[in-house]
PDB file of C-alpha atoms and ligand atoms in Angstrom:
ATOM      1  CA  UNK A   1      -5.790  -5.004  19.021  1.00  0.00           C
ATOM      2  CA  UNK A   2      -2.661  -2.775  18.652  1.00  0.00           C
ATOM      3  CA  UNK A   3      -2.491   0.329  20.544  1.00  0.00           C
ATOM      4  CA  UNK A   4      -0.086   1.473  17.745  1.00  0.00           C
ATOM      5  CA  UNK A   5      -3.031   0.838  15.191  1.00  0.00           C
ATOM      6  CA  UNK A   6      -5.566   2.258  17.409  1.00  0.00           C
ATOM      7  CA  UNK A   7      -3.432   5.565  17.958  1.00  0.00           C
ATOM      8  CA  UNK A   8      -2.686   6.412  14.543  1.00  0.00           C
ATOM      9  CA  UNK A   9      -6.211   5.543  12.597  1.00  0.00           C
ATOM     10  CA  UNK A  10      -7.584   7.615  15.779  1.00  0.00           C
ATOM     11  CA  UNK A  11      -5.543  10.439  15.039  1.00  0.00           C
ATOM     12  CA  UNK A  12      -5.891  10.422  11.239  1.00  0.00           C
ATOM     13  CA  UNK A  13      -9.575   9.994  11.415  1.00  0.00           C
ATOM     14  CA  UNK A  14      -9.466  12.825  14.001  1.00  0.00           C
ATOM     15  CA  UNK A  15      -7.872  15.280  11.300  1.00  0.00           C
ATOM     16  CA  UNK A  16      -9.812  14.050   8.313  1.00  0.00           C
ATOM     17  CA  UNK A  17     -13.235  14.512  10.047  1.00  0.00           C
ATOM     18  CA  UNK A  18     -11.704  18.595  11.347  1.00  0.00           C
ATOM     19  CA  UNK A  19     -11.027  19.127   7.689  1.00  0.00           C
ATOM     20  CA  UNK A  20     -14.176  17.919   6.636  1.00  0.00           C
ATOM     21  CA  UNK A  21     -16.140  20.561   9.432  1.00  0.00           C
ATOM     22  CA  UNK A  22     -13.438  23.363   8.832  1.00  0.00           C
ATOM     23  CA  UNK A  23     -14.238  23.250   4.969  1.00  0.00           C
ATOM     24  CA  UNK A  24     -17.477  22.374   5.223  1.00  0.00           C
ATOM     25  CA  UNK A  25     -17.413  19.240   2.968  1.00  0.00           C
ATOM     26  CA  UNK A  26     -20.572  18.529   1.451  1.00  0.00           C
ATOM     27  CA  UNK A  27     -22.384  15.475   0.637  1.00  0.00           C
ATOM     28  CA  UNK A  28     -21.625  15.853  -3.084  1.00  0.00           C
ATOM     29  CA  UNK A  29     -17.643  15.932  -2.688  1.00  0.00           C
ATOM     30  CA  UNK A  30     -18.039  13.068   0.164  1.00  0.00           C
ATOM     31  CA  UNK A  31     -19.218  10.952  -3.031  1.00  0.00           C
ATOM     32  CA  UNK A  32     -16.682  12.488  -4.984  1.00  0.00           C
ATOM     33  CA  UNK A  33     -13.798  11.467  -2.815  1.00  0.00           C
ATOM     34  CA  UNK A  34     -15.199   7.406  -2.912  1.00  0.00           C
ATOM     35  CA  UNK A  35     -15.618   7.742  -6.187  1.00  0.00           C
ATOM     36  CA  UNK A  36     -11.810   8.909  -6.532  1.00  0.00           C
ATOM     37  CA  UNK A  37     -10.516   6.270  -4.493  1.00  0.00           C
ATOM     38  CA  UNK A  38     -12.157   4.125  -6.538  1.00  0.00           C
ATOM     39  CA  UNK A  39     -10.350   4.920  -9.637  1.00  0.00           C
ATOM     40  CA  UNK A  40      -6.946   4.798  -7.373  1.00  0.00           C
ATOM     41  CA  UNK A  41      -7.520   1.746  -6.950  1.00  0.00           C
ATOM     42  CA  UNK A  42      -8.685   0.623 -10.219  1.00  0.00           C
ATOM     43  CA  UNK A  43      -5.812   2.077 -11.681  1.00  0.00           C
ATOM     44  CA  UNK A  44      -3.053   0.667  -9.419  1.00  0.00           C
ATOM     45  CA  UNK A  45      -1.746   4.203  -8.354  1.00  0.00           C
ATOM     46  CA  UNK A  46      -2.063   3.682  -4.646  1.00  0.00           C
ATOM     47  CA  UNK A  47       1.531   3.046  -4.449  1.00  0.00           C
ATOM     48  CA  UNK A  48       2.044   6.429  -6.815  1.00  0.00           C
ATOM     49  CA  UNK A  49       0.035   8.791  -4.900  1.00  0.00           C
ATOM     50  CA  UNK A  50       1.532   7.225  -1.732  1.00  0.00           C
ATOM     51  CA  UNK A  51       4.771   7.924  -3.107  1.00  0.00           C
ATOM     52  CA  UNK A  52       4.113  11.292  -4.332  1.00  0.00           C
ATOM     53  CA  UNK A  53       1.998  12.826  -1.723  1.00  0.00           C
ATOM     54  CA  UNK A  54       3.357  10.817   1.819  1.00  0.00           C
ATOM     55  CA  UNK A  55       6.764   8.966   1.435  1.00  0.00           C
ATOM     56  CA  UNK A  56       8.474  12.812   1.690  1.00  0.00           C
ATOM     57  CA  UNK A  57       7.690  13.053   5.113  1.00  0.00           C
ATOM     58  CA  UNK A  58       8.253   9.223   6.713  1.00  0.00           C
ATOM     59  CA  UNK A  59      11.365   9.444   4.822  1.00  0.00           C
ATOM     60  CA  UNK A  60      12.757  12.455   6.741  1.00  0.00           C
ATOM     61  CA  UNK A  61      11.300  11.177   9.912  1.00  0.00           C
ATOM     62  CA  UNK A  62      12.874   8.202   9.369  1.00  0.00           C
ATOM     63  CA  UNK A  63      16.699   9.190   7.934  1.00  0.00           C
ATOM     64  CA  UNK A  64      16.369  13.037   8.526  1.00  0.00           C
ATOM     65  CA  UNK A  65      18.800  13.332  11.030  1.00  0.00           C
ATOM     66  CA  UNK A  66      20.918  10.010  10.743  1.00  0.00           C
ATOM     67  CA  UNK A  67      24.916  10.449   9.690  1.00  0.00           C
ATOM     68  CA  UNK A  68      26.344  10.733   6.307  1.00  0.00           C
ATOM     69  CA  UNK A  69      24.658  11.274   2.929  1.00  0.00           C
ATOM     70  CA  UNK A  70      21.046  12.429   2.853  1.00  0.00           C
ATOM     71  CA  UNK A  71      18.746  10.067   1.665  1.00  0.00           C
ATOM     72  CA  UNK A  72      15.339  10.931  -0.013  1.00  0.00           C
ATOM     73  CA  UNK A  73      12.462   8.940  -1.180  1.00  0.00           C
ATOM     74  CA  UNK A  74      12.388   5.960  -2.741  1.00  0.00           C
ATOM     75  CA  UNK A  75       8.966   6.417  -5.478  1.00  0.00           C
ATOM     76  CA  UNK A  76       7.283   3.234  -6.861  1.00  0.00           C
ATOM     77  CA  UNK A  77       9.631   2.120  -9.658  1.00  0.00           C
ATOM     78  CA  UNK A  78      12.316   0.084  -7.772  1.00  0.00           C
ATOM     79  CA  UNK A  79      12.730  -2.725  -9.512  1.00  0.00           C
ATOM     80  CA  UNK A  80      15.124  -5.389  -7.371  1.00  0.00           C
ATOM     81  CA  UNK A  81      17.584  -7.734  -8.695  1.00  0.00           C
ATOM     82  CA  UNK A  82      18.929  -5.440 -11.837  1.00  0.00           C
ATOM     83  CA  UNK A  83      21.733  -6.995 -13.378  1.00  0.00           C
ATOM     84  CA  UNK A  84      25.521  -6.986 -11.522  1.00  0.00           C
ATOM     85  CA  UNK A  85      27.809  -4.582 -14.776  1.00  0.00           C
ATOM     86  CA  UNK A  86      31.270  -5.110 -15.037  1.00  0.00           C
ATOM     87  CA  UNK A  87      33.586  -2.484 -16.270  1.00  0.00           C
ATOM     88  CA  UNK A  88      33.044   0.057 -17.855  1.00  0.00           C
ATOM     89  CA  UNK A  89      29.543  -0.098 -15.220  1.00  0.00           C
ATOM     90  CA  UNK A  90      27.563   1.843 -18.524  1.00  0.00           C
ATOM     91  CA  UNK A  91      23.778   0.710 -17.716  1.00  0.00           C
ATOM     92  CA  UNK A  92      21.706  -1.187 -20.279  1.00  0.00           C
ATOM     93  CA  UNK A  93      20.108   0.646 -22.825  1.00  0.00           C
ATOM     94  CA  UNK A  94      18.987   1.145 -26.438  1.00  0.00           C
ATOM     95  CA  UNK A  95      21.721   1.384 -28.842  1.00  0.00           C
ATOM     96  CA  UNK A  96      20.627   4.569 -29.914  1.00  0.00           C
ATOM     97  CA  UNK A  97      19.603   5.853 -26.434  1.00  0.00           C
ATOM     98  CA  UNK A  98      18.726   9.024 -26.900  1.00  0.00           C
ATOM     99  CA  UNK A  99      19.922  11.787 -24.215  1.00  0.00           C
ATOM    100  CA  UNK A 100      23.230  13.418 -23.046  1.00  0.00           C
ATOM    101  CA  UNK A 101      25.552  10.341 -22.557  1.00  0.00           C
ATOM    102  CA  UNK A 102      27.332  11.332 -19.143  1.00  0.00           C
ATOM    103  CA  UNK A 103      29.782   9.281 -16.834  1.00  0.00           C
ATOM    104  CA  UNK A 104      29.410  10.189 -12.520  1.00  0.00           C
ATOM    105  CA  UNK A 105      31.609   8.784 -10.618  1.00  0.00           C
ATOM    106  CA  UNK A 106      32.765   9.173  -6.567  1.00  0.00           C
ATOM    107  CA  UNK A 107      33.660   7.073  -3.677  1.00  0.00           C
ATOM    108  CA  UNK A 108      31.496   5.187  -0.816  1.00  0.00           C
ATOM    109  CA  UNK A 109      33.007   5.840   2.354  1.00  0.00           C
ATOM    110  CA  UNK A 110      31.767   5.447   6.238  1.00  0.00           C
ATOM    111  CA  UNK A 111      30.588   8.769   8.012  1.00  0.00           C
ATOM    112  CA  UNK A 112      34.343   9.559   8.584  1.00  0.00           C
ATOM    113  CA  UNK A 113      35.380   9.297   5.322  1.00  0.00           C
ATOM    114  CA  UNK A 114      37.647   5.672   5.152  1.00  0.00           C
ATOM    115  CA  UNK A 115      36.713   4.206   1.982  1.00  0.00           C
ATOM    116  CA  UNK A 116      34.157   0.932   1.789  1.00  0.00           C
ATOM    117  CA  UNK A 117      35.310  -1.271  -1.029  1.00  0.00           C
ATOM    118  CA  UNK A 118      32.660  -3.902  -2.171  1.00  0.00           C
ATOM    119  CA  UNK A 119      30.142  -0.955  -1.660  1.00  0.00           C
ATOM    120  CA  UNK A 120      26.734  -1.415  -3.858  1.00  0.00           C
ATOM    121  CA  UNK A 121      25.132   0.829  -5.852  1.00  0.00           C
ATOM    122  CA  UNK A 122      21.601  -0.166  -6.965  1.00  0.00           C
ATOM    123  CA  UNK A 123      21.161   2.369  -9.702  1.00  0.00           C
ATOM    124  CA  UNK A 124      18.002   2.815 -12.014  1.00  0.00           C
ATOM    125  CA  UNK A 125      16.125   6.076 -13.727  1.00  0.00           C
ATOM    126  CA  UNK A 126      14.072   7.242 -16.755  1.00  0.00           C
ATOM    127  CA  UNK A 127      14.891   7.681 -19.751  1.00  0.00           C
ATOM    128  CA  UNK A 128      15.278  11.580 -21.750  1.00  0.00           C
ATOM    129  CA  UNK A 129      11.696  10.744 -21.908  1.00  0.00           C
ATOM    130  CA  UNK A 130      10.403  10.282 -18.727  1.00  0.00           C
ATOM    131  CA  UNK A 131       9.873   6.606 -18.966  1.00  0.00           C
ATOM    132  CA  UNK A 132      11.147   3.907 -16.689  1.00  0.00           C
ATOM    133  CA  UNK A 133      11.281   0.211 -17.973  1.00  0.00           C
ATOM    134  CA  UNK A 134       9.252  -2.674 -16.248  1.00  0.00           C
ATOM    135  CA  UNK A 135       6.418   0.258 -15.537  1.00  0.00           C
ATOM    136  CA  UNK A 136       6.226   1.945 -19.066  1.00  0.00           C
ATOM    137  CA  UNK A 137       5.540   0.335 -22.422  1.00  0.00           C
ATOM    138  CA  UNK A 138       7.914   3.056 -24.275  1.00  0.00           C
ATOM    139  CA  UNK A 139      11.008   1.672 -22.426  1.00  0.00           C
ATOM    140  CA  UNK A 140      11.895  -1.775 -23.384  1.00  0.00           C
ATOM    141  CA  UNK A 141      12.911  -4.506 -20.328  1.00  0.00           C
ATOM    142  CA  UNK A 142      15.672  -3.740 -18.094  1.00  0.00           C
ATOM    143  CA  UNK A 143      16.748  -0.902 -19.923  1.00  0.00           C
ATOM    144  CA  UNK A 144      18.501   2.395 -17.530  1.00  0.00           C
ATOM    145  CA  UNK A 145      18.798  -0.126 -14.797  1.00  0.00           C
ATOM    146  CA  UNK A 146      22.021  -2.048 -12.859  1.00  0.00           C
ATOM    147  CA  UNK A 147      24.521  -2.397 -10.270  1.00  0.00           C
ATOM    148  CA  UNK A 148      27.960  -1.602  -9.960  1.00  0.00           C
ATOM    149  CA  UNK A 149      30.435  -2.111  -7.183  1.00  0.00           C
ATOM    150  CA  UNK A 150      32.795  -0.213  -5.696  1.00  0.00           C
ATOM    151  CA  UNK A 151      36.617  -1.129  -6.057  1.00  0.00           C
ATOM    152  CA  UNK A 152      39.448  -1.877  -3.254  1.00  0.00           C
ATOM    153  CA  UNK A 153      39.397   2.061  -2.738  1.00  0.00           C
ATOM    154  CA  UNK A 154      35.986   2.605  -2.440  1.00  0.00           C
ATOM    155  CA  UNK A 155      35.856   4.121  -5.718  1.00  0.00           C
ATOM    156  CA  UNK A 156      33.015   3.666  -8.228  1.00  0.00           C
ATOM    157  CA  UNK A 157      31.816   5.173 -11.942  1.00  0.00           C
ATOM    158  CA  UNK A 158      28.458   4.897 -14.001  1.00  0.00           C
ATOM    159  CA  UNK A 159      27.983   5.532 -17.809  1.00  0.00           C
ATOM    160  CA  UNK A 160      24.641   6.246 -18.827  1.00  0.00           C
ATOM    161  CA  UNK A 161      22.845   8.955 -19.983  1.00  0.00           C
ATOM    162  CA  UNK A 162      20.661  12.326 -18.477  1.00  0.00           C
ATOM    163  CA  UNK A 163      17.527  11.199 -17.823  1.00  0.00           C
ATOM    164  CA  UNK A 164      14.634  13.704 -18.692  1.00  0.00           C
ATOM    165  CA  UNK A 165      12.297  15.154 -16.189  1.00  0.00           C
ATOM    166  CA  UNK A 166       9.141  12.744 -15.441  1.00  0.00           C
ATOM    167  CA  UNK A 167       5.272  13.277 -15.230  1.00  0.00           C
ATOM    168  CA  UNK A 168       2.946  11.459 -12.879  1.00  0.00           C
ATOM    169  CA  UNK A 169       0.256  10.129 -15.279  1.00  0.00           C
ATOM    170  CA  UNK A 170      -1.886  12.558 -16.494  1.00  0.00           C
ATOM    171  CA  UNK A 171      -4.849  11.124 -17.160  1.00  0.00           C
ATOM    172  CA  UNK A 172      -5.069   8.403 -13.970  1.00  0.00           C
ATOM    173  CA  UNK A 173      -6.487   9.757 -10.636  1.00  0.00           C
ATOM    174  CA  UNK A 174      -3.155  11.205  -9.391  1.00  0.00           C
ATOM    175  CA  UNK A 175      -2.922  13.148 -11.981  1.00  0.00           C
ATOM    176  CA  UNK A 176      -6.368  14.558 -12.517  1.00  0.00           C
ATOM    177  CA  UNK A 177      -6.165  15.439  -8.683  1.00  0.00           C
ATOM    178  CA  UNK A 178      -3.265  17.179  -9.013  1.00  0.00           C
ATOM    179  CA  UNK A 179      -4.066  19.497 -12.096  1.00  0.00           C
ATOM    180  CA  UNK A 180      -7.299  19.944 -10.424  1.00  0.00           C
ATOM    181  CA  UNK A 181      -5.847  21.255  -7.726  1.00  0.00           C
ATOM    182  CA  UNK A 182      -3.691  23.641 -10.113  1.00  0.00           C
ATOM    183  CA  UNK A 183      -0.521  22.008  -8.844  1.00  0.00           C
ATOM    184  CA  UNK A 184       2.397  20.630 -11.293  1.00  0.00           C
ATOM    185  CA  UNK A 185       2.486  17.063 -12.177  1.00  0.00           C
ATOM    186  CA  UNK A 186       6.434  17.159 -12.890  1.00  0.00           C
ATOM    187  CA  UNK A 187       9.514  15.822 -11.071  1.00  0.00           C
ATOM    188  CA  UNK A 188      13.240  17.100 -11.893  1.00  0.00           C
ATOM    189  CA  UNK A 189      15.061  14.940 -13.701  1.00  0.00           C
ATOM    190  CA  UNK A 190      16.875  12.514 -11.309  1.00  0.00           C
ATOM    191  CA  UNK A 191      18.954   9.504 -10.475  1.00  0.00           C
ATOM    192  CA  UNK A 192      17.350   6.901  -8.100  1.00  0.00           C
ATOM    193  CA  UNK A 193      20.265   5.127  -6.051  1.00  0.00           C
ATOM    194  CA  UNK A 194      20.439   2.684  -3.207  1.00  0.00           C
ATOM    195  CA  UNK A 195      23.636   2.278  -1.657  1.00  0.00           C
ATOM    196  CA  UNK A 196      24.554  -0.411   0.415  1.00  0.00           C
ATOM    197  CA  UNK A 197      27.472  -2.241   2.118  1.00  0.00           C
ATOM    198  CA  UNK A 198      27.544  -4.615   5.081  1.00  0.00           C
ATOM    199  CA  UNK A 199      27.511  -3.495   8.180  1.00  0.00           C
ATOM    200  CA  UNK A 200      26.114  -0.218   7.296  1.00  0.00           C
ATOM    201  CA  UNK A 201      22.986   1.343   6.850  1.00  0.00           C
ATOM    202  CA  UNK A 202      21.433   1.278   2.844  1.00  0.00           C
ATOM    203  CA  UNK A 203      20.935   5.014   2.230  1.00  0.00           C
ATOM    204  CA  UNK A 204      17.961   5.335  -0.537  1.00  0.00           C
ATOM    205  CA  UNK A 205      18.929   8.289  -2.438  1.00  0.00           C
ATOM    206  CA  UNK A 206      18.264  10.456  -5.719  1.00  0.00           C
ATOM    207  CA  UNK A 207      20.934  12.700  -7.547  1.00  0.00           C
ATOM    208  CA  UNK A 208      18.846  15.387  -9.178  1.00  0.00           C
ATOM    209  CA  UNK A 209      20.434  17.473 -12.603  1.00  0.00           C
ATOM    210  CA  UNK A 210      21.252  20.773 -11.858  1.00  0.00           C
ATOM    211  CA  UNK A 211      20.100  22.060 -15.512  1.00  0.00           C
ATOM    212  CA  UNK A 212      16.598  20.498 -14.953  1.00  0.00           C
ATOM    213  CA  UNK A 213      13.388  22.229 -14.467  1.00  0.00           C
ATOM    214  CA  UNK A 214      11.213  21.774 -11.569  1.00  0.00           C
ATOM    215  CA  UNK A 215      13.907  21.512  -9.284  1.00  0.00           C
ATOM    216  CA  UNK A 216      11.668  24.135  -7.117  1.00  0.00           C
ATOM    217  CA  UNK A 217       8.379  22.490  -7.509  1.00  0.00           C
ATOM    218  CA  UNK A 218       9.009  19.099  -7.281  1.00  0.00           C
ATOM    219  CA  UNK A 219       5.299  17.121  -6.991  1.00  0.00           C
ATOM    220  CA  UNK A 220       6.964  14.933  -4.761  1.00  0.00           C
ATOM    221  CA  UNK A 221       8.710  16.974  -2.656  1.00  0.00           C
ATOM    222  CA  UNK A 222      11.676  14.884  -2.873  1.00  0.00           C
ATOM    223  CA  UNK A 223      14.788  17.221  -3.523  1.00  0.00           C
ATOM    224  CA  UNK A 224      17.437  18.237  -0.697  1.00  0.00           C
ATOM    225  CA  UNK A 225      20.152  20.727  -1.824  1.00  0.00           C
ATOM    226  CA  UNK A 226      23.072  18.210  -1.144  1.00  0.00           C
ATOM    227  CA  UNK A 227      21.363  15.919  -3.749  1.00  0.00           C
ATOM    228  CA  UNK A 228      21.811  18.445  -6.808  1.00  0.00           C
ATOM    229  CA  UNK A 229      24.665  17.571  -9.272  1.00  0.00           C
ATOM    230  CA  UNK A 230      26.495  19.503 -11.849  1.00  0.00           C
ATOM    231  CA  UNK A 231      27.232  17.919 -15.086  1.00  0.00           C
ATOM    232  CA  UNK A 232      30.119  19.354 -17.058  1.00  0.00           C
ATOM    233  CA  UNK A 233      31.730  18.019 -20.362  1.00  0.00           C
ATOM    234  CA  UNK A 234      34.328  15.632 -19.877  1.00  0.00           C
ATOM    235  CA  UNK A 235      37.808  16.956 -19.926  1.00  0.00           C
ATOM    236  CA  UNK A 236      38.752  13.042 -21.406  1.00  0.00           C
ATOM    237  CA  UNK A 237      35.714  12.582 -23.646  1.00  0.00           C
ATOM    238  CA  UNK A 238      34.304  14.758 -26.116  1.00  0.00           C
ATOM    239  CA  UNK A 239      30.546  14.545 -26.069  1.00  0.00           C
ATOM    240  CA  UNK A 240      30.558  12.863 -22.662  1.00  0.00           C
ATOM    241  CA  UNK A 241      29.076  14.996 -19.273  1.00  0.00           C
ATOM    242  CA  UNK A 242      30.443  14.122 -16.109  1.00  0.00           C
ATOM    243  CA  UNK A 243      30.043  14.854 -12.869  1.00  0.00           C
ATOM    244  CA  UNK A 244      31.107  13.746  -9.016  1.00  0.00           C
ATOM    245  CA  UNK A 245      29.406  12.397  -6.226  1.00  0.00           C
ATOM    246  CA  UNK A 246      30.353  10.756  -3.046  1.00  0.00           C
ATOM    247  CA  UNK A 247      28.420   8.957  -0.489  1.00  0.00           C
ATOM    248  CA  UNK A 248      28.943   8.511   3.264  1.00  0.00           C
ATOM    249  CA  UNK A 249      26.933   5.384   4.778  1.00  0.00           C
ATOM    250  CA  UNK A 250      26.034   5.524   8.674  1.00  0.00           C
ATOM    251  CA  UNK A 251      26.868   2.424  10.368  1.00  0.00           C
ATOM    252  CA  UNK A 252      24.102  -0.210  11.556  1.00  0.00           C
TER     253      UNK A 252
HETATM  254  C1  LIG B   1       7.029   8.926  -8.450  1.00  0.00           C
HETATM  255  C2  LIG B   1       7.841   8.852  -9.553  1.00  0.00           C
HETATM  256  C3  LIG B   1       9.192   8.896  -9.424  1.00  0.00           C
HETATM  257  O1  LIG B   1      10.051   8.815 -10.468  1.00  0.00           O
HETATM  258  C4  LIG B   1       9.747   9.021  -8.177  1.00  0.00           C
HETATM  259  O2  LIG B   1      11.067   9.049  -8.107  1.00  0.00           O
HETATM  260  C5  LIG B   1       8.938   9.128  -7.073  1.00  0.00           C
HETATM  261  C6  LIG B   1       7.566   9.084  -7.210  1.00  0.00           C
HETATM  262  C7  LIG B   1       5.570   8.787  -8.599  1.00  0.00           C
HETATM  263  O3  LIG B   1       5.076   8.917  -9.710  1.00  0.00           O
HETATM  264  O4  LIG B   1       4.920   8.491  -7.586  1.00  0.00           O
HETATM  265 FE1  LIG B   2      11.914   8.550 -10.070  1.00  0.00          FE
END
């Protein structure tokens, strides 16, 4: 037995079972509740409420006060081994992707600001609609997701396109929860990152659209003010947004 185990399902069970006298649970919601984490189960959204509802607060535990670029969660629809994009670094899509086409582009750089060529960025998000590939019939294979790697200067750029604000499934358990509860189902639109270079810590990021809604009522609690962007039209590219942003890894 693991004192580790025994200390934490001790104090969770302590602060379930004080809820449960403080709100005087009844016997009917008890059912309720197994009944509901039935259906999570049933319809694979453990990892989404988890996600949603918990990851906020191990993630600033964890990274809260470590150096360089904040970090925030990283939400169930990492997919790993995305394809490696060679100039111009414009992520795989539809050819009539619909959605602001936009270019961001920055440097990677230790805490102190020298440059880390060879840097990785893992980079995947929805679509205008609200639909990642590999989780969402809508979005065909692959599509909105890829690496790129940063040059001899540490420099980096990604073409793709504004993704739209997302919805936790409405009608799965999550989301019935949640509108019973009367709160908003929504996330800001965002970019999901992971940056990573050897020797250094990967920082698991988002870069959220400054134009979006929900940016103040974010279900998942995910967005820090250093994480909001501001797309602008391209001074090079008519039709094109861009915008800056540069990441500082902490070291192992
Ligand atoms: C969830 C969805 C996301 O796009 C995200 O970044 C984090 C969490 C979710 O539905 O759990
Ligand atoms: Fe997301």
């Amino acid at each position: 037995m693991s004192d580790r185990v025994d200390q934490l399902i001790s104090d969770i069970l302590r602060r379930i079972h004080e809820a449960i006298v403080e709100n005087d649970v009844t016997y009917e919601e008890y059912q309720a509740a197994k009944q509901w984490f039935i259906e999570v189960g049933e319809a694979g959204e453990w990892p989404l409420f988890g996600d949603v509802y918990i990851e906020h607060v191990v993630e600033e535990g964890a990274f809260g006060n470590r150096s360089g670029s904040k970090g925030t969660i990283l939400g169930p629809f990492y997919l790993p081994d995305a394809p490696v994009l060679d100039a111009p670094f414009e992520l795989p899509h539809r050819p009539d992707e619909p959605g602001d086409p936009t270019v961001f582009h920055g440097r990677v750089t230790d805490d102190e600001g020298t440059p880390i060529p060879g840097a990785n960025l893992d980079v995947w998000q929805a679509d205008a609609q609200g639909s990642y590939s590999g989780f969402m019939v809508d979005s065909p294979e692959g599509n909105l997701r890829g690496q790129v790697r940063t040059d001899a200067d540490g420099h980096y750029g990604v073409r793709t396109v504004i993704p739209g604000p997302y919805t936790i499934p409405l009608d799965g358990p999550t989301g019935k929860l949640t509108a019973a509860a009367g709160r908003s189902p929504w996330r800001p639109a965002h970019i999901h990152l992971i940056v990573s270079a050897d020797g250094f810590e990967p920082l698991v990021t988002q870069l959220f659209i400054d134009s979006s809604d929900y940016l103040d009522n974010d279900v998942a609690s995910a967005v820090k003010p250093e994480l909001i962007v501001h797309p602008r039209p391209s001074t090079s590219e008519p039709g094109v947004l861009e915008f800056e942003y540069d990441f500082a890894l902490a070291r192992e």
